[in-house]
Every structure is written in C-alpha cells, then in structure tokens.
Coordinates of C-alpha atoms in Angstrom, one line a residue:
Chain A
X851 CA -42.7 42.1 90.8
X852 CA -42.4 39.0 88.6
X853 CA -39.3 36.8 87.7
X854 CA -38.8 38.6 84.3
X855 CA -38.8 41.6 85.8
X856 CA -36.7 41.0 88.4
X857 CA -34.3 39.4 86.1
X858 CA -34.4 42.5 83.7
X859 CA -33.4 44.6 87.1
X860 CA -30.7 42.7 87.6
X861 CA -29.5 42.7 84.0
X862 CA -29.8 46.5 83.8
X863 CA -27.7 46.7 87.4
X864 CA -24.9 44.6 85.7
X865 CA -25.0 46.2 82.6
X866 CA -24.5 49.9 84.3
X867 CA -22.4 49.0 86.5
X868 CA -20.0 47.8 83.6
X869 CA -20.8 50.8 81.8
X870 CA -19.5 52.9 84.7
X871 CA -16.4 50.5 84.9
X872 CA -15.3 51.0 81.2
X873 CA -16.5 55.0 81.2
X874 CA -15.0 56.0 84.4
X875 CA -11.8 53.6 84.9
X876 CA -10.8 51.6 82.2
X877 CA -11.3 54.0 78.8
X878 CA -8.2 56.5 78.4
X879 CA -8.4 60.2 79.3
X880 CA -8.1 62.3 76.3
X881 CA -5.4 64.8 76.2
X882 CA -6.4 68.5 76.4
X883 CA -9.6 67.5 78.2
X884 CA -8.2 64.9 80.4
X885 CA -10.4 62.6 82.4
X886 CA -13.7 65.0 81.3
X887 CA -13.7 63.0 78.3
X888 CA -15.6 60.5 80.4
X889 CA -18.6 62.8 80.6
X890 CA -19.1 62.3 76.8
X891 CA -20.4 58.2 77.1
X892 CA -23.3 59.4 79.2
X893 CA -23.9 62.7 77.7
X894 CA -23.6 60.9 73.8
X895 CA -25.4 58.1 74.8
X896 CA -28.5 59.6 76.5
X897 CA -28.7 62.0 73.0
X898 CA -28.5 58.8 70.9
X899 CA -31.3 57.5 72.6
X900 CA -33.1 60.1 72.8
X901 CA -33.0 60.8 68.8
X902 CA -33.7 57.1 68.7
X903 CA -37.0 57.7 71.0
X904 CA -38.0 60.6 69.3
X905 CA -37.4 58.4 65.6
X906 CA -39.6 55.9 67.2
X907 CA -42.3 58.6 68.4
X908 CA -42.6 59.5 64.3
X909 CA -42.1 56.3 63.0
X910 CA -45.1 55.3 65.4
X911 CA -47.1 57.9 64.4
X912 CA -47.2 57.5 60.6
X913 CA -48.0 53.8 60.8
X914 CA -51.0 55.1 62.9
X915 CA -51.8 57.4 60.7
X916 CA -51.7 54.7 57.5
X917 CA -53.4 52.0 60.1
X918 CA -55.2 53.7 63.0
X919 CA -54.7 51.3 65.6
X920 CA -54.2 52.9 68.5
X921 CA -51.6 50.3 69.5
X922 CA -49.6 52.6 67.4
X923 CA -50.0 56.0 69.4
X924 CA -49.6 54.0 73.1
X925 CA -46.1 53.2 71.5
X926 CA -45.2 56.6 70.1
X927 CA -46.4 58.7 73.2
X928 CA -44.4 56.2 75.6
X929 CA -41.3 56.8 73.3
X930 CA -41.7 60.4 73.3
X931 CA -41.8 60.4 76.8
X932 CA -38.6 58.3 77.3
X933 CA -37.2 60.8 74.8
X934 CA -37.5 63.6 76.9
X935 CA -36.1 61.9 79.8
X936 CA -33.6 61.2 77.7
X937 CA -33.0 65.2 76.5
X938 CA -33.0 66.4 79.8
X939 CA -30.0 64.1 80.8
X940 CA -28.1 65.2 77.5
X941 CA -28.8 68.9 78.4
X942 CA -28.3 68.0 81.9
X943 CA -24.7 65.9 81.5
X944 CA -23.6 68.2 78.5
X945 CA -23.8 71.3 81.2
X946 CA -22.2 69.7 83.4
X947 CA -19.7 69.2 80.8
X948 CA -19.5 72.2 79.4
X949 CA -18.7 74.4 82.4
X950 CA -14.8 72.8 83.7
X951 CA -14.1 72.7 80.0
X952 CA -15.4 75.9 78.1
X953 CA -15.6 77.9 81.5
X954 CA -19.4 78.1 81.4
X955 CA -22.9 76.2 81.9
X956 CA -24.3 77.0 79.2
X957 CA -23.8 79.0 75.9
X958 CA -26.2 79.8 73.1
X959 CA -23.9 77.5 70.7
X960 CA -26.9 76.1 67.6
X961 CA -26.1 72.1 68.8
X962 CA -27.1 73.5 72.2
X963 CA -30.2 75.3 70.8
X964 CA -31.6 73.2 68.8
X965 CA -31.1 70.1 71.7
X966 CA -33.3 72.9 74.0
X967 CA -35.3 73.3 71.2
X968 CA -36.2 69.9 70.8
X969 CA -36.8 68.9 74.3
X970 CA -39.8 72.1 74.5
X971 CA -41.0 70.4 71.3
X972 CA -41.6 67.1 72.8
X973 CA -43.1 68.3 75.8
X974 CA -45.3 70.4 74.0
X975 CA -46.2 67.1 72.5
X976 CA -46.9 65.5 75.7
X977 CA -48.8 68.6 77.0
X978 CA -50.6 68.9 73.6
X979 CA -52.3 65.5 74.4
X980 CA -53.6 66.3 77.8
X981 CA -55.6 69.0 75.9
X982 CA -57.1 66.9 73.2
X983 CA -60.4 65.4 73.9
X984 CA -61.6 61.8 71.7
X985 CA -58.8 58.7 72.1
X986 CA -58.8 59.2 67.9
X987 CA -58.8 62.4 67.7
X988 CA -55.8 63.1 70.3
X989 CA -53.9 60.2 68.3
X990 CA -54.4 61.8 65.0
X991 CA -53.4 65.6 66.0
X992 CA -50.7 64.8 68.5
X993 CA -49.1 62.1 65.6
X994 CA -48.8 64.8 63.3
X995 CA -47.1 67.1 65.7
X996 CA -45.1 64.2 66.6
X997 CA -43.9 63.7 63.0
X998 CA -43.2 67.9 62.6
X999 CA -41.3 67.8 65.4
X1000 CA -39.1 65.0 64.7
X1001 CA -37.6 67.7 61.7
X1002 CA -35.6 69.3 64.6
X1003 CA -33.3 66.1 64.7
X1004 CA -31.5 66.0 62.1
X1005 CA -31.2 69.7 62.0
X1006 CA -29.0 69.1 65.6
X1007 CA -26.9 66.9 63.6
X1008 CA -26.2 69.3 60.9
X1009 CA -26.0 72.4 63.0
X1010 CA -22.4 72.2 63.6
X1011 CA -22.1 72.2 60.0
X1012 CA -24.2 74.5 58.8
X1013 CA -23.6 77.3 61.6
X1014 CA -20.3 78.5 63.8
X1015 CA -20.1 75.9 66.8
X1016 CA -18.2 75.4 69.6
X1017 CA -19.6 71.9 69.9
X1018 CA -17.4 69.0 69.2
X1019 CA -18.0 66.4 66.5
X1020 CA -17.9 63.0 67.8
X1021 CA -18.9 61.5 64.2
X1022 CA -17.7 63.5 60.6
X1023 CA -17.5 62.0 57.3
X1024 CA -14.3 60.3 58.1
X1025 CA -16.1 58.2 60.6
X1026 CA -15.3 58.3 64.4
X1027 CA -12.7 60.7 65.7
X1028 CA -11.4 58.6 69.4
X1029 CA -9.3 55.4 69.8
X1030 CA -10.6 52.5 69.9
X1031 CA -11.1 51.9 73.5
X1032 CA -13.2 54.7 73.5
X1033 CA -15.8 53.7 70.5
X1034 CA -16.1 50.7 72.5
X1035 CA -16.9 52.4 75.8
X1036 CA -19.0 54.5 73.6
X1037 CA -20.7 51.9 71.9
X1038 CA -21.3 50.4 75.1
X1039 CA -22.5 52.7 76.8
X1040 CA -25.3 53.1 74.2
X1041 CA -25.9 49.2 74.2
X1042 CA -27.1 50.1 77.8
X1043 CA -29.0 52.8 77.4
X1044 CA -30.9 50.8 74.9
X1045 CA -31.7 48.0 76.9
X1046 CA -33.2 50.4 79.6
X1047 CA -35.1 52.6 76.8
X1048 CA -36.4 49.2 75.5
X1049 CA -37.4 48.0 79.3
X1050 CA -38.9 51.3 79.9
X1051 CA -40.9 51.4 76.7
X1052 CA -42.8 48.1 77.4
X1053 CA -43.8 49.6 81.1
X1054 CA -44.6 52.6 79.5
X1055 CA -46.6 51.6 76.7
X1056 CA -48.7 48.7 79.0
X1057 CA -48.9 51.6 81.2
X1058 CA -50.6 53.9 78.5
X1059 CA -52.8 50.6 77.3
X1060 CA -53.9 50.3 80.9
X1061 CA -54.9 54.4 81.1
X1062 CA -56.8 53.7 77.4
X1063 CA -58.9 50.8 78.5
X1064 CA -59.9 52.6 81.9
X1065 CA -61.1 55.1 79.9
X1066 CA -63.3 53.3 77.6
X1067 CA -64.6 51.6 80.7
X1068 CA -65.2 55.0 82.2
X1069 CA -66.5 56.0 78.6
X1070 CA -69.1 52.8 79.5
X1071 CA -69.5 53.4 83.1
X1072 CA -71.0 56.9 82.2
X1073 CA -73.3 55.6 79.4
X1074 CA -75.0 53.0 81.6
X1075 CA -75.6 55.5 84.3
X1076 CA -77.1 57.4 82.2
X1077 CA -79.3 54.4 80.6
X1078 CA -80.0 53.6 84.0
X1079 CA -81.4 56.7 85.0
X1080 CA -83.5 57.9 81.7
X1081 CA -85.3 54.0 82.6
X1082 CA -85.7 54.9 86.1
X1083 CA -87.5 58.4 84.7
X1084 CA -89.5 56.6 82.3
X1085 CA -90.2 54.1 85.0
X1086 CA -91.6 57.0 87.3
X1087 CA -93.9 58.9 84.4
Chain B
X140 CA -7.5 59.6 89.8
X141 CA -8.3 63.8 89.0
X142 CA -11.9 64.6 89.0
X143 CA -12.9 61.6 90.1
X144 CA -15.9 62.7 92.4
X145 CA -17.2 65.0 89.6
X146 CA -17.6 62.6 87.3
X147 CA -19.2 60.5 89.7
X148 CA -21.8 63.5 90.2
X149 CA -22.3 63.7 86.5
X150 CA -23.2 60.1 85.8
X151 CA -25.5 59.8 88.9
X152 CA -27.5 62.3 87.2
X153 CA -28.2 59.6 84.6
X154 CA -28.7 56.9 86.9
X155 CA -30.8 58.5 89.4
X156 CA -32.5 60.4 86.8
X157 CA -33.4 57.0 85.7
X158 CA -34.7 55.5 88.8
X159 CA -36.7 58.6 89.5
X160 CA -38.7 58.3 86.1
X161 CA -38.7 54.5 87.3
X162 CA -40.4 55.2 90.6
X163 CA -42.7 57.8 89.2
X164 CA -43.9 55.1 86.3
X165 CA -44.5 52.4 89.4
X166 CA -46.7 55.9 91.2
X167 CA -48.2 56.4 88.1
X168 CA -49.3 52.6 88.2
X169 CA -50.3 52.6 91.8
X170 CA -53.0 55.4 90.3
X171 CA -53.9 53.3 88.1
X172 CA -54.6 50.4 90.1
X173 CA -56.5 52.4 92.7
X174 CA -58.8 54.2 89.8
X175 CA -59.4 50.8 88.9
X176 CA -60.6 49.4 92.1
X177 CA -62.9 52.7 91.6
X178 CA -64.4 51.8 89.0
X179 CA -65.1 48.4 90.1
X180 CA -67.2 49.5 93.1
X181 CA -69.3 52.0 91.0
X182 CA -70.1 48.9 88.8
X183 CA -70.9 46.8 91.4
X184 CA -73.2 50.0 92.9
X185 CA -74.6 50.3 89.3
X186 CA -75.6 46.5 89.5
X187 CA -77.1 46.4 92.6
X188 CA -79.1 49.4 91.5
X189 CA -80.2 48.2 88.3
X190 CA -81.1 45.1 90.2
X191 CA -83.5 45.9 92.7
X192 CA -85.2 47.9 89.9

C-alpha cells in the first residue's frame, strides 16, 4: 500500500471514530425513543449515500450516453455498486431500528418497500451486466437501466407523503425536525460516509479500468492466436 | 448508559460491513493481478512460438 493510501486509512479511522463519539456519546437521546435515536446517524447517513451513489450511477450514465467514453460507465457501475453496499446497511441498520421501537423487524411500510425495491433494482443492474456481451454494448443497455432505475429515489422520498407511513420524516418542508446537536452529528456523520464513498469509488472504478483493459488484451491475445495459427495452416498447405 | 451494547452492534454493522466490501475489493484485485500474470505468460508462449516459426 502506498503513502496516500495509507494516509486515507488513517483519515477514515479518525473520521469514524469521531463519528461514533458524537453519534453514540455526545448527541442527546431523544425523548420517547431515548438513546435509539442514535441508530438514525448511521441508518440516515448510509441512505444519503446511497441515493447519492445511485444519482452518480445515472448521472454517469447519460454523459456516456451523450459521449460514449467508457470512462463514464467504469464510474457509474463502481457507484452503483457502492450504492448497494450502501442500501443494504440502510435496510440492515433501519431493522435493527425498527424492532426495540415499533416491536418488529420489519413491516411492509411504502419507505420500507420502495428502499427494498431499490436495492433489487440495482442488483439487477449489476447482474444485468454480467449478462451482456460487447464492452459498448453492456455500457449502453445497463446505462439505460441505470437511469430507469434511478426513478425509484425520489419516489422513497415522497412515499411518506403520498401513502400511509409509519416511517418518520427526518426532513419536511419546514426544514429539519432535531436540535441542533443532532443536525451536526447528522451532518457529520454523512461528511464520513462521503469520504469513504469517495475513497471507495476511485478503488472501484481503477478496479473496473483494470478488468476493461484485461479484457481488450484478452480480446488481442485471442486474435493473434488465431492469426498465428491460420499462418501456421497456410504455412503447412 | 441504556442500550449501550446494542447500539454498538448496530453501528458495527456499518463499519464491518465496510471493511468486508474493503477486503473483498483488495480479493477482487489479487484476481486481477494473478489473471494478469496469465496473460503475460501466454504472450510470452505466443512469442516464442511465433518466433521459431
């Protein structure tokens, strides 16, 4: 490992280790839910970045589909990944959550729903991919499920709103509902998760770059073998 | 503190969750490097064969 990465280690072990301090000492307990109020910087944060990923995944996708670099699809296939990391710790957390304070793991509620819904979306993104054949071609069909997909977001926002929830609203028109000590913590929190979701995207998507290039070369390996041994026919006749 | 070792549980979720994904990217990269190494040696095979040709 090299001295920037080891630095960004470090930085990410300070950073969460002050995001645990402010989440799980220093930031009040709220009063009918107590000190399970905590639960919400992790479980708020991870769908933030999540939505963020997923944002970045469509974002991505249309500027391939205007450009067709494939620059752009290595960048919106790491995101997506990241993003589903990042849904399965908000179903994971918000569970977790969800059975000391409404006295079960999980209910059918439409926030909940549509977050499940999401998280098959996007691995049906990544598994959609594996099933593609033609670097282009994969880009191309996988963006625009990327992009169709993304539609599910903002109906998670708006769920509570349009349908009968359970689910709390951390953000309403009024702006947020919580102290101040707690939008910090919050905001914090999310800071965090950012810098890792950033960190993890630039492994991810030199990661992907590395996969594409291997393939080309195996693309070339192939085509030489096969060069090789129509001359070695042609040689023989 | 109340709770205190639940909520522990519930953010090592995150963490851990994190450095799992972390240590499966770095696998994931190990592949990588060996499929690399691969390829090298089939090129190298290919040369030599093309050579004494």
């Amino acid at each position: 490992m090299g001295k920037s990465s080891w630095f960004g280690v470090i930085a990410v072990a300070v950073l969460g280790f002050l995001c645990q301090y402010f989440a799980l000492i220093w930031s009040p307990p709220e009063k009918t839910m107590g000190n399970l109020v905590r639960i919400m910087y992790f479980h708020v944060g991870s769908a933030w970045i999540a939505f963020l990923a997923f944002f970045v995944t469509a974002l991505f996708a249309v500027i391939y589909l205007i450009r067709r670099n494939l620059l752009f699809d290595r960048i919106a296939v790491a995101s997506a990944e990241i993003g589903v990391v990042f849904t399965s710790f908000t179903l994971i957390t918000g569970s977790l959550w969800a059975k000391p304070i409404w006295n079960t793991w999980w209910t059918w509620d439409p926030r909940l729903t549509t977050t499940l819904i999401l998280w098959f979306l996007y691995v049906g993104y990544l598994l959609l991919r594996g099933t593609i054949e033609g670097l282009e071609r994969r880009a191309r069909i996988s963006g625009i499920f990327g992009i169709v997909a993304f539609a599910d977001v903002p109906v998670i926002h708006f769920a509570v709103e349009w349908w009968r929830s359970i689910h709390p609203q951390v953000i309403d028109e009024t702006g947020f509902n919580m102290p101040g000590t707690m939008i910090f913590t919050l905001m914090f929190a999310f800071a965090v998760f950012f810098v890792i979701y950033l960190l993890l995207l630039v492994l991810r998507t030199r990661q992907e770059t590395q996969k594409q290039r291997m393939f080309l070369i195996r693309q070339g390996l192939q085509e030489l073998r096969a060069k090789a041994f129509d001359d070695s026919v042609r040689g023989e006749s | 503190m109340q709770q205190l070792g639940y909520l522990w549980g519930v953010t090592a979720v995150v963490w851990l969750g994190t450095a799992l994904y972390i240590v499966s990217l770095m696998r994931r990269q190990h592949k990588l490097q060996q499929e690399l190494q691969q390829v090298e040696k089939s090129l190298s095979d290919l040369r030599h064969q093309t050579g004494r040709e």
